[in-house]
JSON list of C-alpha atoms in Angstrom, two decimals:
[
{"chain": "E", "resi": 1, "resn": "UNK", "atom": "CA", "xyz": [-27.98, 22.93, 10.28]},
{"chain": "E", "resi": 2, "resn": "UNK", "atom": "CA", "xyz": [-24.43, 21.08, 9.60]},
{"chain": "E", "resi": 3, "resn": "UNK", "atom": "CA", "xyz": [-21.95, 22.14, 12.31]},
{"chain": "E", "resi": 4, "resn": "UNK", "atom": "CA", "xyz": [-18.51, 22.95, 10.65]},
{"chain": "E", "resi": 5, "resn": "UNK", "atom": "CA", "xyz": [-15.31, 20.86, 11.05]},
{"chain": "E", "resi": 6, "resn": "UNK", "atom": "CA", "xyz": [-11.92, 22.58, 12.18]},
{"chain": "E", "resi": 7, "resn": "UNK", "atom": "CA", "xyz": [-10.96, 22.01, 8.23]},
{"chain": "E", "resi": 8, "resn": "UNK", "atom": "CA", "xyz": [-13.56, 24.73, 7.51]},
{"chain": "E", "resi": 9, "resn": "UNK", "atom": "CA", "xyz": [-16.82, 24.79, 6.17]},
{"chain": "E", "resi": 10, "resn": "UNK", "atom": "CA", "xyz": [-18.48, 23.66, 3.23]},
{"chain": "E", "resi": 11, "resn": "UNK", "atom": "CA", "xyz": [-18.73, 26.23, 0.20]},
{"chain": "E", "resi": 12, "resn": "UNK", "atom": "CA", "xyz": [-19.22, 26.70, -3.11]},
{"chain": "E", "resi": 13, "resn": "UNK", "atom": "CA", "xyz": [-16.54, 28.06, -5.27]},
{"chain": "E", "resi": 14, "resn": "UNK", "atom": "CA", "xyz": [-16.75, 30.17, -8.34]},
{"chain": "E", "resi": 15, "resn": "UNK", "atom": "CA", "xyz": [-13.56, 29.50, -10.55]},
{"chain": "E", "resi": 16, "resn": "UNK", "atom": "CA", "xyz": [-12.51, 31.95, -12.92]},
{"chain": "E", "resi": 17, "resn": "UNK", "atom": "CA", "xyz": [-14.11, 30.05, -15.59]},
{"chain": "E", "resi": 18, "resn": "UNK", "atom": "CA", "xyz": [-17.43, 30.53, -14.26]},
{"chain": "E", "resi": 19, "resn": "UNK", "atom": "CA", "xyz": [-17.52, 26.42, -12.76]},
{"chain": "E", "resi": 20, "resn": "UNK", "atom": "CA", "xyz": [-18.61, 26.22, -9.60]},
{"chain": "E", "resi": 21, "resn": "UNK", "atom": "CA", "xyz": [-17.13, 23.59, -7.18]},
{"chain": "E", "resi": 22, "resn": "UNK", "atom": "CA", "xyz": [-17.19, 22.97, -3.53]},
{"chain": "E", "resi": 23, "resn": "UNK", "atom": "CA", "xyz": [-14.45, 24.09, -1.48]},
{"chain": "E", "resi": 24, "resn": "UNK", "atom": "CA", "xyz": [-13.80, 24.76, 2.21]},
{"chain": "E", "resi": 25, "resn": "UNK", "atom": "CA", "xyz": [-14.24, 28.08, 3.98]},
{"chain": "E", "resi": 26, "resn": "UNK", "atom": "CA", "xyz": [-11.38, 28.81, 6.46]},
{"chain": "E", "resi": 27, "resn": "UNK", "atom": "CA", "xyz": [-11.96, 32.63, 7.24]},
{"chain": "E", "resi": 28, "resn": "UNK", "atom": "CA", "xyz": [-13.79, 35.88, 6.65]},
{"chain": "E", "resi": 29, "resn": "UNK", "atom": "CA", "xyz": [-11.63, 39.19, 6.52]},
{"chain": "E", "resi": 30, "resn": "UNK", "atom": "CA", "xyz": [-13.06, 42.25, 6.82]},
{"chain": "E", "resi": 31, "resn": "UNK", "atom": "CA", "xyz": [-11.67, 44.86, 4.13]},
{"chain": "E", "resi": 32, "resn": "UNK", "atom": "CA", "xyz": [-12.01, 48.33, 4.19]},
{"chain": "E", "resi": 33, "resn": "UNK", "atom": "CA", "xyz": [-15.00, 48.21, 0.70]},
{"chain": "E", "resi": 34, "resn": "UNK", "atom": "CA", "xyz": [-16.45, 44.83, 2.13]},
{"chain": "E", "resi": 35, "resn": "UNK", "atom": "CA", "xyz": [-15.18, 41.04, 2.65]},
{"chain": "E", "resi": 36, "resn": "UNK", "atom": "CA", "xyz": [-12.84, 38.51, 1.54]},
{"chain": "E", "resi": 37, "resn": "UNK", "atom": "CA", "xyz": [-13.15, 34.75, 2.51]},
{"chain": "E", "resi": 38, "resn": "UNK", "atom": "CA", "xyz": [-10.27, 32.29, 2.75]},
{"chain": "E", "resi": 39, "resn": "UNK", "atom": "CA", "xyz": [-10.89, 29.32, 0.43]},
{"chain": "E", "resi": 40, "resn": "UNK", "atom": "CA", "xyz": [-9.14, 26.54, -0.06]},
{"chain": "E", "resi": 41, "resn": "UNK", "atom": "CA", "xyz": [-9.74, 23.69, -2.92]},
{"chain": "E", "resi": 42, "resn": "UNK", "atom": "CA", "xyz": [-8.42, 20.45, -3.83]},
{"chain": "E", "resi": 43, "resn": "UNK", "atom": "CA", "xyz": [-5.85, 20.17, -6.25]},
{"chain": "E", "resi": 44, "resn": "UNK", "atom": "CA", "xyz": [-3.65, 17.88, -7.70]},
{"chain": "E", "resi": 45, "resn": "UNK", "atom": "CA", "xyz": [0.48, 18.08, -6.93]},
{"chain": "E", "resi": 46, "resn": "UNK", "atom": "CA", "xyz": [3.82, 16.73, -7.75]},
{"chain": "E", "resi": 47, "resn": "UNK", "atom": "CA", "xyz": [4.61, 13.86, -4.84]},
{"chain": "E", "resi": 48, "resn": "UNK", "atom": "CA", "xyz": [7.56, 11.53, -4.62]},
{"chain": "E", "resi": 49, "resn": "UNK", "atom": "CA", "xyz": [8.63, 9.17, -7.33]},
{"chain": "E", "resi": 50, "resn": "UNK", "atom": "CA", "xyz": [6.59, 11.10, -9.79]},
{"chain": "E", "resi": 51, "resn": "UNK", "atom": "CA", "xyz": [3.13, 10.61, -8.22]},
{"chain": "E", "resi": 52, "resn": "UNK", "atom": "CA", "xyz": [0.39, 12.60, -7.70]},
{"chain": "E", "resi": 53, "resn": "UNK", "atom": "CA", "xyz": [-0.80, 13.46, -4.25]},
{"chain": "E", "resi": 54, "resn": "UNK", "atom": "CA", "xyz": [-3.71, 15.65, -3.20]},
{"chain": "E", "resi": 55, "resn": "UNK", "atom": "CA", "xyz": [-3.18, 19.32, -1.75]},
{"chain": "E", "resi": 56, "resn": "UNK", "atom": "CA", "xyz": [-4.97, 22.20, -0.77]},
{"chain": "E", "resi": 57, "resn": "UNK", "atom": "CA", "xyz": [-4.48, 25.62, -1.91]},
{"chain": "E", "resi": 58, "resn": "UNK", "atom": "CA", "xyz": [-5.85, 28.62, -0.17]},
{"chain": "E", "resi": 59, "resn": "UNK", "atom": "CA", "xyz": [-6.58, 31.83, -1.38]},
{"chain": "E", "resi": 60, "resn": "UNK", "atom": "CA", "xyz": [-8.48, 34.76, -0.53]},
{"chain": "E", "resi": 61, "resn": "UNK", "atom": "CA", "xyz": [-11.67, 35.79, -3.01]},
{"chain": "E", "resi": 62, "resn": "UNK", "atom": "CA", "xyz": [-14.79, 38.26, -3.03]},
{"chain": "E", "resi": 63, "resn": "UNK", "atom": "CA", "xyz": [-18.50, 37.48, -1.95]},
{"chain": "E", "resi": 64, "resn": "UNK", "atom": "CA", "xyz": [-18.38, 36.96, -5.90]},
{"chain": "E", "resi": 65, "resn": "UNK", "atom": "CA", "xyz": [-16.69, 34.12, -5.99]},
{"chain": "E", "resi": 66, "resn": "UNK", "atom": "CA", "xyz": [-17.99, 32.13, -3.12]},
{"chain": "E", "resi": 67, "resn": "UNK", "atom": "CA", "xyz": [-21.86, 31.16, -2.47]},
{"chain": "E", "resi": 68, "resn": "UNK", "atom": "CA", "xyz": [-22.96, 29.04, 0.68]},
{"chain": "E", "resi": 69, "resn": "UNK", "atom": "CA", "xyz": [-23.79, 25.50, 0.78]},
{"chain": "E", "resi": 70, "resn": "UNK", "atom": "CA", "xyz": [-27.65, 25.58, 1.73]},
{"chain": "E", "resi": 71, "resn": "UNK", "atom": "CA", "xyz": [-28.25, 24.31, 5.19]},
{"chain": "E", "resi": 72, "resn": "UNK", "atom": "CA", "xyz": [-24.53, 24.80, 6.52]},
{"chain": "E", "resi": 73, "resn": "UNK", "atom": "CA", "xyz": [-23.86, 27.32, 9.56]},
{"chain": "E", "resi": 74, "resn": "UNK", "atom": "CA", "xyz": [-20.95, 29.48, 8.68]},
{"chain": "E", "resi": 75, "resn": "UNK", "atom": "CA", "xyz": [-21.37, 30.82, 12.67]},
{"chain": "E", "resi": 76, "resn": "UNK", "atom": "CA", "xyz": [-17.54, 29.06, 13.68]},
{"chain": "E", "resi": 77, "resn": "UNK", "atom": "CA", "xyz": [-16.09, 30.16, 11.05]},
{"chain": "E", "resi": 78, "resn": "UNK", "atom": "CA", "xyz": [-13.25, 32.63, 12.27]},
{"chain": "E", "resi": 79, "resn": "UNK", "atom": "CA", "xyz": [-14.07, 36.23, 11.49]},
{"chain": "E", "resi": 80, "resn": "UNK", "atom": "CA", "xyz": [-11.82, 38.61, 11.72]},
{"chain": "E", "resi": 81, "resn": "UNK", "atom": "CA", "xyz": [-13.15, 42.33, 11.73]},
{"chain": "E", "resi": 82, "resn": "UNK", "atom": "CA", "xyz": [-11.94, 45.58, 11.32]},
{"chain": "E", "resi": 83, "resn": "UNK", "atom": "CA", "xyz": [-11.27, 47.98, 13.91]},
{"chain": "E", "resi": 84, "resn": "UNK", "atom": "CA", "xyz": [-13.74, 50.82, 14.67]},
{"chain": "E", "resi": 85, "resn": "UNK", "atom": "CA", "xyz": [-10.82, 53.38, 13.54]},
{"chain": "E", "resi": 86, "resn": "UNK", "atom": "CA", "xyz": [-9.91, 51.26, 10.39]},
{"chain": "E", "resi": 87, "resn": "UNK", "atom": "CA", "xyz": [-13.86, 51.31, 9.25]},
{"chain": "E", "resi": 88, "resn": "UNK", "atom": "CA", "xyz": [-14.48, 53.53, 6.18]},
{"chain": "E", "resi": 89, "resn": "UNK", "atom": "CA", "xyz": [-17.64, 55.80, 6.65]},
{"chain": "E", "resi": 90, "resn": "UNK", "atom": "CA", "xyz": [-21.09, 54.69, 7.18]},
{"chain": "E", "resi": 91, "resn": "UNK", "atom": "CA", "xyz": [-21.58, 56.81, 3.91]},
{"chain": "E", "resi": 92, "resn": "UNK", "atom": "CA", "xyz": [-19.45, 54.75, 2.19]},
{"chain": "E", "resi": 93, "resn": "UNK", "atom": "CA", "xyz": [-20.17, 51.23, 3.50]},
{"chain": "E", "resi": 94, "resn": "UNK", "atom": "CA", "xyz": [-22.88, 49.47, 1.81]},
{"chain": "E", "resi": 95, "resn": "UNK", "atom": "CA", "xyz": [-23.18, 46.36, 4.57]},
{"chain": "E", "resi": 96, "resn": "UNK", "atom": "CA", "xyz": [-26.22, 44.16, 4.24]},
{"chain": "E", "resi": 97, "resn": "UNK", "atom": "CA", "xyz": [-27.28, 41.02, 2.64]},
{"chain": "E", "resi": 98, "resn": "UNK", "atom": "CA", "xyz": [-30.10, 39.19, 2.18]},
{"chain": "E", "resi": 99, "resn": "UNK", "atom": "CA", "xyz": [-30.39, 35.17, 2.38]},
{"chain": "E", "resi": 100, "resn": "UNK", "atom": "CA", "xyz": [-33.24, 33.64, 0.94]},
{"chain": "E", "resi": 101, "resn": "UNK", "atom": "CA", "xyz": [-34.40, 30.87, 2.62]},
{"chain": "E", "resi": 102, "resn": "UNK", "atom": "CA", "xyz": [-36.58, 28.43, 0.57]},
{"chain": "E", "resi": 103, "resn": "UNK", "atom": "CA", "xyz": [-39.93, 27.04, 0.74]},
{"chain": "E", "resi": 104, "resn": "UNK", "atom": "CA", "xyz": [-40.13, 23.64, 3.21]},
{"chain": "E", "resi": 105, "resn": "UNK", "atom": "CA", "xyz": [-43.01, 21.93, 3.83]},
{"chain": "E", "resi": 106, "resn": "UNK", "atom": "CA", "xyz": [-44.88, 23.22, 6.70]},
{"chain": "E", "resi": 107, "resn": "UNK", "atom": "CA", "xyz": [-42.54, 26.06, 6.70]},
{"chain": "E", "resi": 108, "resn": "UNK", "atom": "CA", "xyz": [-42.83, 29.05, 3.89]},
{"chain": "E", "resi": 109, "resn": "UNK", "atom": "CA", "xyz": [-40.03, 30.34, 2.65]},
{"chain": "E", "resi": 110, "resn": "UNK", "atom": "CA", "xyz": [-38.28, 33.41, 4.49]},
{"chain": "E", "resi": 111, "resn": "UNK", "atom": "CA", "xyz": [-35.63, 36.07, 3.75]},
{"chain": "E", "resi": 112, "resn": "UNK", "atom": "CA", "xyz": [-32.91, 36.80, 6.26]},
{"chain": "E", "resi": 113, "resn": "UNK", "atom": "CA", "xyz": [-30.80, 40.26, 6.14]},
{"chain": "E", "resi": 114, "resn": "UNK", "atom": "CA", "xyz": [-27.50, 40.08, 7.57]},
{"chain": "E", "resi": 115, "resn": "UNK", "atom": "CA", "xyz": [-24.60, 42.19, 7.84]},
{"chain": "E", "resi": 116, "resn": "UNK", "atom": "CA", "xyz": [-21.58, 41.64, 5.02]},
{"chain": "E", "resi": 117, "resn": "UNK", "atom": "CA", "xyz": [-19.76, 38.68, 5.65]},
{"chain": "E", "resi": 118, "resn": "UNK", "atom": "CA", "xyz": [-22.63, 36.71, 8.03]},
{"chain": "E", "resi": 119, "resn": "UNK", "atom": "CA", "xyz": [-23.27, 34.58, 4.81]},
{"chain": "E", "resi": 120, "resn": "UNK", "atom": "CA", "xyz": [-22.16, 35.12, 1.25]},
{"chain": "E", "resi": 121, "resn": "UNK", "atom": "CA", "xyz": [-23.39, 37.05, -1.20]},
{"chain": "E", "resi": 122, "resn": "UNK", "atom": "CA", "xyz": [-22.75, 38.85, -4.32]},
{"chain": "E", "resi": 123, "resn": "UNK", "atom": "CA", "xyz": [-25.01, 41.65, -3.57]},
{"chain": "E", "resi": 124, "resn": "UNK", "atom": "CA", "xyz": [-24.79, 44.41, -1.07]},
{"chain": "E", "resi": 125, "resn": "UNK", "atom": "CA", "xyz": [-27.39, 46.44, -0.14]},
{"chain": "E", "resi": 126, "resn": "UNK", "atom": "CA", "xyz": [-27.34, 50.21, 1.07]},
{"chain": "E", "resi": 127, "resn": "UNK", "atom": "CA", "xyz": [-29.21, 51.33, 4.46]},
{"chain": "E", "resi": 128, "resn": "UNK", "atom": "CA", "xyz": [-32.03, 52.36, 2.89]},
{"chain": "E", "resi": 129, "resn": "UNK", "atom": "CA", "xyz": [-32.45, 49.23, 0.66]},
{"chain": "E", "resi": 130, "resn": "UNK", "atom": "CA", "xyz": [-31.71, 47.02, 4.06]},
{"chain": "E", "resi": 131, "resn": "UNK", "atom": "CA", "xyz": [-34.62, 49.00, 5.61]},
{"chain": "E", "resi": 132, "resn": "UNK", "atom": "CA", "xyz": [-37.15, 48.44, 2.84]},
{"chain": "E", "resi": 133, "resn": "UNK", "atom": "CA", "xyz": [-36.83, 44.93, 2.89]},
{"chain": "E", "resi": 134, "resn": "UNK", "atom": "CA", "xyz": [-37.13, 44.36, 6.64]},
{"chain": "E", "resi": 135, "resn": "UNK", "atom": "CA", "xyz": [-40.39, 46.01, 5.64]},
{"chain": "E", "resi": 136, "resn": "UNK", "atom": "CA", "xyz": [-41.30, 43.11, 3.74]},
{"chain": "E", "resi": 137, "resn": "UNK", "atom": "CA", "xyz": [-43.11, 40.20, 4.51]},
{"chain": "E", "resi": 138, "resn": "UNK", "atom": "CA", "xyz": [-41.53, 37.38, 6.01]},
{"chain": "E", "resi": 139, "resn": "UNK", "atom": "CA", "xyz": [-37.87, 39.15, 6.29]},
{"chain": "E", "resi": 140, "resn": "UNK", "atom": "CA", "xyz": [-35.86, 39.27, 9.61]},
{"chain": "E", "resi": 141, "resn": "UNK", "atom": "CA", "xyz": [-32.59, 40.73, 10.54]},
{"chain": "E", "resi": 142, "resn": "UNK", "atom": "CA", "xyz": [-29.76, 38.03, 11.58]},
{"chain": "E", "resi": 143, "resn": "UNK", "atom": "CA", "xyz": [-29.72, 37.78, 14.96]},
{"chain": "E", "resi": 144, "resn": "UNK", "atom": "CA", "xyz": [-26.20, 35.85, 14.59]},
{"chain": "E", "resi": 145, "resn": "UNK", "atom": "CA", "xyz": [-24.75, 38.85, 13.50]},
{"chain": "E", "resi": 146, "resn": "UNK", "atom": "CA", "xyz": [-24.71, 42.85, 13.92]},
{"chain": "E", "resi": 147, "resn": "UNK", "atom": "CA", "xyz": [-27.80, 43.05, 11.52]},
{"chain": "E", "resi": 148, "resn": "UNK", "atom": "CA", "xyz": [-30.38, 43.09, 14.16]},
{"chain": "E", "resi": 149, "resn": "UNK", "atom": "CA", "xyz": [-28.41, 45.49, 16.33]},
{"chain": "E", "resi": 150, "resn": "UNK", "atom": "CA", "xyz": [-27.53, 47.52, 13.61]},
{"chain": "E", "resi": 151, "resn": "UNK", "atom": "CA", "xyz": [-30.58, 48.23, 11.36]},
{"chain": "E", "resi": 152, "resn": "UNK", "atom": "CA", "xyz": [-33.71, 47.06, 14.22]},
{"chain": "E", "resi": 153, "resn": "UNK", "atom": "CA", "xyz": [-33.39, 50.08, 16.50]},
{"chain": "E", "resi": 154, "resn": "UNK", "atom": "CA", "xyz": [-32.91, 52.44, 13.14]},
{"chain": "E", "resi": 155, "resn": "UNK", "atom": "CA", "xyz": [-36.43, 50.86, 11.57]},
{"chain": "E", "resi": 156, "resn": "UNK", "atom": "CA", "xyz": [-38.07, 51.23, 15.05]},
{"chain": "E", "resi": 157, "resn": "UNK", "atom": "CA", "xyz": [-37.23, 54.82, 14.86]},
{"chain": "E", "resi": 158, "resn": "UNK", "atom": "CA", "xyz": [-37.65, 55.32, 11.44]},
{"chain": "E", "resi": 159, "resn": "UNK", "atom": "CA", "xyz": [-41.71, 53.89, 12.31]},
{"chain": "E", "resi": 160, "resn": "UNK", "atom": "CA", "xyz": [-42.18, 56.03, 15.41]},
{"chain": "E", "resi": 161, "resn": "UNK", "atom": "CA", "xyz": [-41.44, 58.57, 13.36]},
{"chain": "E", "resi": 162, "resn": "UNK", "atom": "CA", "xyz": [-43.70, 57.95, 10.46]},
{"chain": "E", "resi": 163, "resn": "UNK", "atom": "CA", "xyz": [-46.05, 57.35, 13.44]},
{"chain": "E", "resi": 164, "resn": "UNK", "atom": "CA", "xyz": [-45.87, 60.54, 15.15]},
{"chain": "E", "resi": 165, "resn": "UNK", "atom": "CA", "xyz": [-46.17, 62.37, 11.75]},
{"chain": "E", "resi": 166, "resn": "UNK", "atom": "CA", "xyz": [-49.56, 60.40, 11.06]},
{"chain": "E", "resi": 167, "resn": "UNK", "atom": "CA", "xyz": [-50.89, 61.45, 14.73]},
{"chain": "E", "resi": 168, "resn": "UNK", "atom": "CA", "xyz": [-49.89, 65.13, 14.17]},
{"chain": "E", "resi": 169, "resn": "UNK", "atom": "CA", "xyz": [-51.73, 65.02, 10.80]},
{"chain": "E", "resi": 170, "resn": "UNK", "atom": "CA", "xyz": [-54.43, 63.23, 12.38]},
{"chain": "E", "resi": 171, "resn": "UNK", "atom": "CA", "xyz": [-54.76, 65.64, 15.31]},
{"chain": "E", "resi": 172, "resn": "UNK", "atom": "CA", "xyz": [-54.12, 69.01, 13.06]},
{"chain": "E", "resi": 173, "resn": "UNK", "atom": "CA", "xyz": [-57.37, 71.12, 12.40]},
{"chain": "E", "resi": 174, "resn": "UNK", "atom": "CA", "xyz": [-58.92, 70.73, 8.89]},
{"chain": "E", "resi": 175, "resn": "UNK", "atom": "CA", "xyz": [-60.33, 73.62, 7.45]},
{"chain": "E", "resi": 176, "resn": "UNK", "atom": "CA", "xyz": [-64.04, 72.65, 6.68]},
{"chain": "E", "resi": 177, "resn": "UNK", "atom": "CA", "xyz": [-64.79, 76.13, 4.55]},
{"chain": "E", "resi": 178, "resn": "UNK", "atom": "CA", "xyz": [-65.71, 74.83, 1.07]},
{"chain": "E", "resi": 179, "resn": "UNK", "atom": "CA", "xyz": [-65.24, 78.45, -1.13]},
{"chain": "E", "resi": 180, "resn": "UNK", "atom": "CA", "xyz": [-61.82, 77.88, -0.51]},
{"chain": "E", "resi": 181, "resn": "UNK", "atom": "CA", "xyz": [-59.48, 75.45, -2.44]},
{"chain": "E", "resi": 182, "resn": "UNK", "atom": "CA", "xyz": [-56.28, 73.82, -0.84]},
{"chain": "E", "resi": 183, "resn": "UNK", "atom": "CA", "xyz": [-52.95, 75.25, -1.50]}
]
């Protein structure tokens, strides 16, 4: 893992042209239908006595126009979340990634599901579709950020559940009278 700098953390930047180019992440925002994430690239400005000098310009974009720089921990980057009153409905929220993690050797590859705005992405996933693939093999929830908390206790439930059903089937008399034919 590369620890981050104060000047932000490493990041890949989708330009409006479709290039990609590495930039700096400064911040995370929470918005009310997802994330935004301060970015800030190196351009080219106006100095003294008609020079050029290097600056940075910030600006705010979607998971859609950043991606993460594999291997770098985006954990001290500054986050800044919504309040529990400014949240929109669960309904409404669609609020889980997945990270694929590739193959290493010794290690097979692994899939990670966090909560919007743990890593980027350009995909968001709705409970159900967060559920199904903590089914899978080799998937975890984030333990960095509220994807554990928020989906783990749900899925453990969602099993015991599923679990009970299968005992009460299990348990429930069958009818072992042949002449007659199930409903």
């Amino acid at each position: 893992m590369t620890i981050t700098s104060p000047q932000g953390a490493p990041i890949f930047v989708i330009l409006p042209d479709a290039q990609e180019v590495r930039g700096r992440l400064h911040a995370r925002r929470q918005v009310n239908d997802g994330w935004l994430y301060q970015v800030g690239n190196l351009v080219w400005q106006n100095g003294t006595n008609g020079s050029a000098e290097p600056a940075e310009q910030r600006v705010w974009v979607s998971p859609a126009h950043a991606r993460p720089v594999p291997g770098v921990s985006y954990e001290h980057v500054p986050t800044h979340r919504l309040s529990a009153t400014d949240l929109p409905s669960p309904e409404r929220l669609p609020a889980w990634t997945l990270q694929y993690l590739p193959h290493r050797p010794g290690h097979p590859g692994a899939t990670l599901l966090h909560v919007v705005g743990c890593t980027p992405s350009d995909r968001t996933l709705t409970r159900e579709e967060a559920l199904a693939a903590l089914r899978q093999p080799r998937t975890a929830a984030c333990i960095e950020c509220d994807a554990a908390r928020s989906l783990t206790p749900e899925q453990r439930q969602t099993d015991q559940n599923r679990q009970t059903q299968q005992q009460r089937d299990d348990e429930s008399p069958q009818d072992t009278n042949p002449s007659e034919t199930p409903p």
